[in-house]
Amino acid sequence: MTLSTYLFDLDGTLIDSIDLILRSYRHTMRTHRGIDPPDEVWMAGLGTPLWVQFRTWSNDEAEIRAMVETYREYNLAHHDELVRPYDGVVEQVRALHARGKTLGLVTSKMRGGALKGLRLAGVEAEFATVVGAEEVTHPKPHPEPVLTALARLGARAEGTVFIGDSRHDLECGRAAGVRTAAVLWGPFDRAHLQDLKPDYWLETPADLELL
């Protein structure tokens, strides 16, 4: 079946925000715990909501909420300084939209932060729906975020692909019954994702033209 609906992850897929994410985590842990966990800890959870990651460090819901707030304050304050769309992504997103494809964003970010990223890249108008972390009960890798996007768009799983950089993205898409595309211009390489057997490998944004 020809693909008609393209769902995208945001961080590590459309925008290069990895440095900002890591700085935000470091700032949060120094502020609340006075420690500096290695970046690998945060990279393993990339693509899941903040409160999921901070539960690794605390069972106190009030403390987790405070950590999330500290993270978001730092992240939003430095967002436009440190975030850029990946080279070639904006052109490909606009080309898909011009071809009549339906585009959606499925992210583990809160909706407001996600829209900030789309606006910075200049592609907010191209996306027919945005599914943020607060809009689902079960975040990635559960299928609910992708299923929510499909329901909003009135799209069929068979004609949809979910494009992302992390294991959580690929597992979410596969569980929702859509095709999956692994991007390799983000923080994770082929070896990290190989066992998930995505339907498509995208070496560069230009490869989106081949879907």
mmCIF file of N, CA, C and O in Angstrom, residues 50-86:
data_model
loop_
_atom_site.group_PDB
_atom_site.id
_atom_site.type_symbol
_atom_site.label_atom_id
_atom_site.label_comp_id
_atom_site.label_asym_id
_atom_site.label_seq_id
_atom_site.Cartn_x
_atom_site.Cartn_y
_atom_site.Cartn_z
ATOM 1 N N LEU A 50 9.763 12.760 30.633
ATOM 2 C CA LEU A 50 10.663 13.133 31.719
ATOM 3 C C LEU A 50 10.338 12.393 33.007
ATOM 4 O O LEU A 50 11.237 11.914 33.713
ATOM 5 N N TRP A 51 9.042 12.325 33.357
ATOM 6 C CA TRP A 51 8.699 11.717 34.639
ATOM 7 C C TRP A 51 9.056 10.237 34.675
ATOM 8 O O TRP A 51 9.356 9.698 35.739
ATOM 9 N N VAL A 52 9.068 9.581 33.516
ATOM 10 C CA VAL A 52 9.497 8.183 33.464
ATOM 11 C C VAL A 52 10.983 8.083 33.795
ATOM 12 O O VAL A 52 11.415 7.231 34.580
ATOM 13 N N GLN A 53 11.779 8.975 33.222
ATOM 14 C CA GLN A 53 13.222 8.926 33.456
ATOM 15 C C GLN A 53 13.584 9.303 34.885
ATOM 16 O O GLN A 53 14.468 8.687 35.492
ATOM 17 N N PHE A 54 12.909 10.293 35.441
ATOM 18 C CA PHE A 54 13.264 10.728 36.793
ATOM 19 C C PHE A 54 12.810 9.731 37.860
ATOM 20 O O PHE A 54 13.307 9.757 38.996
ATOM 21 N N ARG A 55 11.903 8.827 37.517
ATOM 22 C CA ARG A 55 11.511 7.789 38.475
ATOM 23 C C ARG A 55 12.659 6.818 38.742
ATOM 24 O O ARG A 55 12.619 6.051 39.703
ATOM 25 N N THR A 56 13.670 6.836 37.900
ATOM 26 C CA THR A 56 14.873 6.048 38.159
ATOM 27 C C THR A 56 15.567 6.547 39.426
ATOM 28 O O THR A 56 16.253 5.791 40.116
ATOM 29 N N TRP A 57 15.350 7.828 39.731
ATOM 30 C CA TRP A 57 16.076 8.462 40.833
ATOM 31 C C TRP A 57 15.205 8.741 42.049
ATOM 32 O O TRP A 57 15.735 9.051 43.116
ATOM 33 N N SER A 58 13.909 8.669 41.909
ATOM 34 C CA SER A 58 13.048 9.018 43.040
ATOM 35 C C SER A 58 11.695 8.331 42.927
ATOM 36 O O SER A 58 11.157 8.167 41.829
ATOM 37 N N ASN A 59 11.153 7.953 44.080
ATOM 38 C CA ASN A 59 9.786 7.436 44.149
ATOM 39 C C ASN A 59 8.830 8.474 44.715
ATOM 40 O O ASN A 59 7.641 8.205 44.885
ATOM 41 N N ASP A 60 9.359 9.648 45.020
ATOM 42 C CA ASP A 60 8.577 10.735 45.605
ATOM 43 C C ASP A 60 7.968 11.566 44.484
ATOM 44 O O ASP A 60 8.679 12.237 43.745
ATOM 45 N N GLU A 61 6.648 11.505 44.350
ATOM 46 C CA GLU A 61 6.001 12.186 43.231
ATOM 47 C C GLU A 61 6.216 13.694 43.270
ATOM 48 O O GLU A 61 6.351 14.347 42.225
ATOM 49 N N ALA A 62 6.270 14.273 44.454
ATOM 50 C CA ALA A 62 6.507 15.712 44.568
ATOM 51 C C ALA A 62 7.912 16.060 44.086
ATOM 52 O O ALA A 62 8.113 17.072 43.392
ATOM 53 N N GLU A 63 8.877 15.225 44.433
ATOM 54 C CA GLU A 63 10.249 15.476 43.978
ATOM 55 C C GLU A 63 10.353 15.305 42.465
ATOM 56 O O GLU A 63 11.035 16.090 41.784
ATOM 57 N N ILE A 64 9.676 14.308 41.932
ATOM 58 C CA ILE A 64 9.702 14.096 40.484
ATOM 59 C C ILE A 64 9.113 15.306 39.766
ATOM 60 O O ILE A 64 9.669 15.777 38.768
ATOM 61 N N ARG A 65 7.996 15.824 40.280
ATOM 62 C CA ARG A 65 7.395 17.015 39.671
ATOM 63 C C ARG A 65 8.352 18.198 39.732
ATOM 64 O O ARG A 65 8.467 18.969 38.761
ATOM 65 N N ALA A 66 9.072 18.334 40.836
ATOM 66 C CA ALA A 66 10.039 19.426 40.970
ATOM 67 C C ALA A 66 11.197 19.254 39.989
ATOM 68 O O ALA A 66 11.671 20.232 39.393
ATOM 69 N N MET A 67 11.651 18.023 39.804
ATOM 70 C CA MET A 67 12.725 17.748 38.840
ATOM 71 C C MET A 67 12.280 18.088 37.422
ATOM 72 O O MET A 67 13.025 18.710 36.654
ATOM 73 N N VAL A 68 11.065 17.682 37.085
ATOM 74 C CA VAL A 68 10.531 17.981 35.751
ATOM 75 C C VAL A 68 10.455 19.487 35.538
ATOM 76 O O VAL A 68 10.815 20.000 34.463
ATOM 77 N N GLU A 69 10.010 20.222 36.546
ATOM 78 C CA GLU A 69 9.895 21.668 36.431
ATOM 79 C C GLU A 69 11.271 22.319 36.254
ATOM 80 O O GLU A 69 11.443 23.226 35.432
ATOM 81 N N THR A 70 12.258 21.853 37.019
ATOM 82 C CA THR A 70 13.621 22.378 36.884
ATOM 83 C C THR A 70 14.156 22.117 35.482
ATOM 84 O O THR A 70 14.754 23.002 34.857
ATOM 85 N N TYR A 71 13.950 20.900 35.009
ATOM 86 C CA TYR A 71 14.388 20.530 33.661
ATOM 87 C C TYR A 71 13.747 21.448 32.621
ATOM 88 O O TYR A 71 14.425 21.996 31.746
ATOM 89 N N ARG A 72 12.446 21.612 32.704
ATOM 90 C CA ARG A 72 11.725 22.383 31.682
ATOM 91 C C ARG A 72 12.131 23.856 31.698
ATOM 92 O O ARG A 72 12.255 24.481 30.634
ATOM 93 N N GLU A 73 12.314 24.410 32.882
ATOM 94 C CA GLU A 73 12.731 25.814 32.959
ATOM 95 C C GLU A 73 14.068 26.023 32.260
ATOM 96 O O GLU A 73 14.236 26.971 31.488
ATOM 97 N N TYR A 74 15.008 25.140 32.528
ATOM 98 C CA TYR A 74 16.330 25.255 31.893
ATOM 99 C C TYR A 74 16.221 25.018 30.391
ATOM 100 O O TYR A 74 16.787 25.756 29.579
ATOM 101 N N ASN A 75 15.477 23.977 30.032
ATOM 102 C CA ASN A 75 15.356 23.591 28.628
ATOM 103 C C ASN A 75 14.733 24.703 27.790
ATOM 104 O O ASN A 75 15.254 25.052 26.718
ATOM 105 N N LEU A 76 13.644 25.272 28.260
ATOM 106 C CA LEU A 76 12.969 26.318 27.498
ATOM 107 C C LEU A 76 13.804 27.589 27.424
ATOM 108 O O LEU A 76 13.806 28.285 26.407
ATOM 109 N N ALA A 77 14.551 27.887 28.503
ATOM 110 C CA ALA A 77 15.376 29.093 28.523
ATOM 111 C C ALA A 77 16.519 29.027 27.511
ATOM 112 O O ALA A 77 16.976 30.059 26.994
ATOM 113 N N HIS A 78 16.992 27.811 27.209
ATOM 114 C CA HIS A 78 18.142 27.649 26.315
ATOM 115 C C HIS A 78 17.771 27.033 24.968
ATOM 116 O O HIS A 78 18.649 26.779 24.138
ATOM 117 N N HIS A 79 16.483 26.800 24.753
ATOM 118 C CA HIS A 79 16.016 26.067 23.568
ATOM 119 C C HIS A 79 16.485 26.689 22.258
ATOM 120 O O HIS A 79 17.146 26.034 21.434
ATOM 121 N N ASP A 80 16.161 27.932 22.037
ATOM 122 C CA ASP A 80 16.443 28.540 20.734
ATOM 123 C C ASP A 80 17.933 28.736 20.491
ATOM 124 O O ASP A 80 18.376 28.810 19.334
ATOM 125 N N GLU A 81 18.702 28.795 21.566
ATOM 126 C CA GLU A 81 20.154 28.949 21.456
ATOM 127 C C GLU A 81 20.829 27.657 21.015
ATOM 128 O O GLU A 81 21.813 27.690 20.259
ATOM 129 N N LEU A 82 20.297 26.515 21.448
ATOM 130 C CA LEU A 82 21.005 25.242 21.280
ATOM 131 C C LEU A 82 20.356 24.265 20.294
ATOM 132 O O LEU A 82 20.966 23.252 19.954
ATOM 133 N N VAL A 83 19.143 24.548 19.840
ATOM 134 C CA VAL A 83 18.421 23.603 18.983
ATOM 135 C C VAL A 83 18.419 24.076 17.535
ATOM 136 O O VAL A 83 18.234 25.262 17.258
ATOM 137 N N ARG A 84 18.620 23.137 16.617
ATOM 138 C CA ARG A 84 18.555 23.414 15.188
ATOM 139 C C ARG A 84 17.910 22.224 14.480
ATOM 140 O O ARG A 84 18.095 21.089 14.908
ATOM 141 N N PRO A 85 17.182 22.474 13.390
ATOM 142 C CA PRO A 85 16.714 21.332 12.596
ATOM 143 C C PRO A 85 17.904 20.656 11.924
ATOM 144 O O PRO A 85 18.902 21.323 11.604
ATOM 145 N N TYR A 86 17.820 19.358 11.750
ATOM 146 C CA TYR A 86 18.888 18.646 11.032
ATOM 147 C C TYR A 86 18.929 19.124 9.587
ATOM 148 O O TYR A 86 17.890 19.430 8.985
#
